[in-house]
Short mmCIF file of C-alpha atoms in Angstrom, two decimals:
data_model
loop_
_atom_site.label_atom_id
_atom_site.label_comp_id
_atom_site.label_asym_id
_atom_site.label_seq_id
_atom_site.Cartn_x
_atom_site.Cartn_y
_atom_site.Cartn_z
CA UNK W 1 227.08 -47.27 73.34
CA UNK W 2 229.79 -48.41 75.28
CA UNK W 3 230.99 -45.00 76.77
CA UNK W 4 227.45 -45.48 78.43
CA UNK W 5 225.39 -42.76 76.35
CA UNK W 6 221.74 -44.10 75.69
CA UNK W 7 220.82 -42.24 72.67
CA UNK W 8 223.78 -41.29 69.89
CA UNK W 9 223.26 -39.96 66.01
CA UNK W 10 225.57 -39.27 63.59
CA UNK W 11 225.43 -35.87 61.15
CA UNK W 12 226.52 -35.89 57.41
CA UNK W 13 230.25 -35.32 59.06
CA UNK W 14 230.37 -31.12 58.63
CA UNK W 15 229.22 -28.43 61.05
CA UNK W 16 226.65 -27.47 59.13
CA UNK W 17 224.92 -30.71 58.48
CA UNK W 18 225.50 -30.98 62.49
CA UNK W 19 223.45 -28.18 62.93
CA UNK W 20 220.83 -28.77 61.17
CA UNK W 21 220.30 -31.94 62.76
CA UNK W 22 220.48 -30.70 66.30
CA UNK W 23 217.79 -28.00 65.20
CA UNK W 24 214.99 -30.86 63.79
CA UNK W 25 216.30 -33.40 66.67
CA UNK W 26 216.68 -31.35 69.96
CA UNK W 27 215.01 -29.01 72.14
CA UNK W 28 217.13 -26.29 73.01
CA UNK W 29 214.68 -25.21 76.11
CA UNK W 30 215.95 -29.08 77.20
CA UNK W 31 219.27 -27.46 78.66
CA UNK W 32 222.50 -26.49 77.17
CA UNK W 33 224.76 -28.39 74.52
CA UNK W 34 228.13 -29.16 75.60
CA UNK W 35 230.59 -28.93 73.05
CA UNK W 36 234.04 -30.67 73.24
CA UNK W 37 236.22 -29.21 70.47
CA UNK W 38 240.01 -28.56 69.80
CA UNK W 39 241.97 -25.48 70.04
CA UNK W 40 240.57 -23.26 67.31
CA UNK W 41 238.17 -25.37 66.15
CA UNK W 42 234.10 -25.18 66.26
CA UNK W 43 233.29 -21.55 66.65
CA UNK W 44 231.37 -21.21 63.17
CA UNK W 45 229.30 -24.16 64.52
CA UNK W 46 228.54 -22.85 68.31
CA UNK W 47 227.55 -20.09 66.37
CA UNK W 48 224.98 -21.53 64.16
CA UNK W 49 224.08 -23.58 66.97
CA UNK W 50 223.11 -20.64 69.04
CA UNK W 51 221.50 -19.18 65.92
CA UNK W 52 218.92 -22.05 66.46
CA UNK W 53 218.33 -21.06 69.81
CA UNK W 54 220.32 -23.06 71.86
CA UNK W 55 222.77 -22.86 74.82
CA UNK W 56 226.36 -23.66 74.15
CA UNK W 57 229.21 -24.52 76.39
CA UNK W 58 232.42 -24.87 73.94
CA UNK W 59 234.85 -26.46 75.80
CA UNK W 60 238.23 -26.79 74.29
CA UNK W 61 239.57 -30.71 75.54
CA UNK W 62 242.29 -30.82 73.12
CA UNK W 63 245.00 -29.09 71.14
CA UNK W 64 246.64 -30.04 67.39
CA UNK W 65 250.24 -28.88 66.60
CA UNK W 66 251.33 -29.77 63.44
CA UNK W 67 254.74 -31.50 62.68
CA UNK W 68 257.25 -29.59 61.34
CA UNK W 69 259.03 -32.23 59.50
CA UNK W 70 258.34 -35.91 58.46
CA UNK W 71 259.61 -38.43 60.25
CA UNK W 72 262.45 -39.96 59.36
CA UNK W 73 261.18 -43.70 58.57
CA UNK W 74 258.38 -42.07 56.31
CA UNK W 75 260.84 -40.29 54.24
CA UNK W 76 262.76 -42.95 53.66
CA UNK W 77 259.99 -44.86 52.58
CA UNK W 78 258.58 -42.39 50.50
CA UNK W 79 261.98 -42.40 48.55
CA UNK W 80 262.34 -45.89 47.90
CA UNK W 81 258.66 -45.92 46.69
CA UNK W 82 257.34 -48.16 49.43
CA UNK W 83 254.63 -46.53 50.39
CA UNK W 84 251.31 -46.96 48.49
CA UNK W 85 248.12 -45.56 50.31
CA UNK W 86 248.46 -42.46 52.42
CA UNK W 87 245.06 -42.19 54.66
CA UNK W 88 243.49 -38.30 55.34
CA UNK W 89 241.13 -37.31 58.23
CA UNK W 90 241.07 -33.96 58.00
CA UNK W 91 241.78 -30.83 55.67
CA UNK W 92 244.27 -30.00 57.94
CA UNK W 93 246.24 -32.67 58.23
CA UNK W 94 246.33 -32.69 54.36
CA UNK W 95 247.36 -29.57 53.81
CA UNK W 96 249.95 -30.44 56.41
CA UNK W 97 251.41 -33.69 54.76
CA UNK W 98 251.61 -31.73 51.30
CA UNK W 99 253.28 -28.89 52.83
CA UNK W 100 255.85 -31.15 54.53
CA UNK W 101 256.39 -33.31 51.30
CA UNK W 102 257.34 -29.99 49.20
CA UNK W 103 259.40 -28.82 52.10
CA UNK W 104 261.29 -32.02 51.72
CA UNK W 105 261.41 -32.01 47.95
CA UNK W 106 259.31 -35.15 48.12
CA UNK W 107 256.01 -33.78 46.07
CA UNK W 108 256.71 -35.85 43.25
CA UNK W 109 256.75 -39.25 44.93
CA UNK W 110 253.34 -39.32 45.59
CA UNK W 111 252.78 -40.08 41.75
CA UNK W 112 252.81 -44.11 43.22
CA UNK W 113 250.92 -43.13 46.26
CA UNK W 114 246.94 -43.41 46.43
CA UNK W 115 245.58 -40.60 48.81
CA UNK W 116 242.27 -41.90 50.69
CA UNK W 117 240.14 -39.25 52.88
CA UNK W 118 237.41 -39.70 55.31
CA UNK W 119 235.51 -37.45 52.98
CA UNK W 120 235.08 -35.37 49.70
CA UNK W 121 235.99 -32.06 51.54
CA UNK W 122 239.31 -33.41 52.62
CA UNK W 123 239.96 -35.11 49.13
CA UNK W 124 239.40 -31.83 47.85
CA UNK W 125 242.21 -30.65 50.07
CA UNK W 126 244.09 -33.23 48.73
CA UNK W 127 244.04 -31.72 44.87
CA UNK W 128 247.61 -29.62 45.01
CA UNK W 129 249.85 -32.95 44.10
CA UNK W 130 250.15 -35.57 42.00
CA UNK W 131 248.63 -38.68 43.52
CA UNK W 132 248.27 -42.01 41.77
CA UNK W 133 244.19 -41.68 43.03
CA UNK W 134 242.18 -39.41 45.56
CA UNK W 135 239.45 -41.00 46.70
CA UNK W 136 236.59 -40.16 49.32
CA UNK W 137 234.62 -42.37 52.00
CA UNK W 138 231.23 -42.60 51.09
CA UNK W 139 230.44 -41.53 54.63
CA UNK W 140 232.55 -40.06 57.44
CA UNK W 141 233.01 -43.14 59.01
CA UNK W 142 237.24 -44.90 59.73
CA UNK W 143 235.83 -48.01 58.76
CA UNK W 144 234.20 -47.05 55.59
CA UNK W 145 238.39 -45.02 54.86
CA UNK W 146 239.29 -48.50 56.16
CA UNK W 147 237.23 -50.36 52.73
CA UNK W 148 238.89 -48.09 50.43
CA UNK W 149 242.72 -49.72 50.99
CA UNK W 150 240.58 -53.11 49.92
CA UNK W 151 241.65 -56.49 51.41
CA UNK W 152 244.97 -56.63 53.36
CA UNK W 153 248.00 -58.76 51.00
CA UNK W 154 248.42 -62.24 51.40
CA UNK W 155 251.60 -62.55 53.47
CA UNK W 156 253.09 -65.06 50.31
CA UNK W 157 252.48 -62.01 48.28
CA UNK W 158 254.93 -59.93 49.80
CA UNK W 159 257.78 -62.01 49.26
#
C-alpha cells in the first residue's frame, strides 16, 4: 500500500465481521493489536477482540463533535431544492443531519433529496424522513458510495 504496510485486508465493514476475521487470520501470541479509534468509539470491538485472545492497545487518535447547526450555504440550498443526493458514512452522522434538518424545520425537503450510505446499517439510520431514495453501497467502500450518484452531468446539461 502506499502508507508502506505489506500485507492489508478489508472486513465486511462492522466490528463484528472485524473480529471474526482477525480471529481466523491472526495469531494473537504474534504480539499485540494496535487499535486507532475515535473518542468513544471501538470498545465493544477491543472487547471481542480480547475475547479471542488477543492483546489490545486502543488508542484514541481522534475526536468527532457534531455540528450544532447547518451551515448556512446548505440551508439555503436545501430550500430552494438544489440539492439532490446527500452522501452518509456513518450512523452517526445520519442521525446528526436528520436531527439538524428538524431543528431547522427543513425535514420535509428531503422529499427531492436521494440519501446514499456507505452501507445498509447506516441506510437504516437513515429511515426517520422522507427521502426521494435510501440506498446502500454494496460494500463499505467511498468509491463503491461514489457509483451510486451515477455519472457526473454534462456541463451543457446544467444550463
Amino acid at each position: 500500500s502506499a502508507a508502506g504496510f505489506r500485507h492489508v485486508t478489508a472486513a465486511e465493514g462492522d466490528a463484528a465481521s472485524l473480529a471474526t476475521q482477525a480471529a481466523a487470520t491472526l495469531d494473537p501470541r504474534a504480539g499485540p493489536l494496535l487499535l486507532a479509534v475515535g473518542q468513544g468509539y471501538s470498545t465493544a470491538l477491543a472487547d471481542a477482540l480480547r475475547g479471542h485472545g488477543f492483546s489490545v492497545r486502543r488508542r484514541v487518535v481522534y475526536a468527532a463533535r457534531p455540528a450544532d447547526s447547518l451551515p448556512e450555504p446548505a440551508l439555503a440550498s436545501l430550500r430552494s431544492g438544489e440539492v439532490r443526493a446527500a452522501l452518509f458514512f456513518s450512523p452517526r452522522s445520519a442521525g446528526v443531519t436528520m436531527a439538524l434538518l428538524r431543528q431547522a424545520g427543513l425535514a420535509e425537503t428531503v422529499n427531492y433529496v436521494k440519501a446514499l450510505a456507505l452501507s445498509a446499517r447506516i441506510a437504516t439510520a437513515l429511515a426517520g424522513l422522507p427521502w426521494q431514495e435510501i440506498r446502500a453501497t454494496p460494500t463499505p467502500e467511498p468509491m463503491a458510495l461514489l457509483a451510486l450518484l451515477g455519472p457526473a452531468p454534462h456541463p451543457a446539461a446544467r444550463a
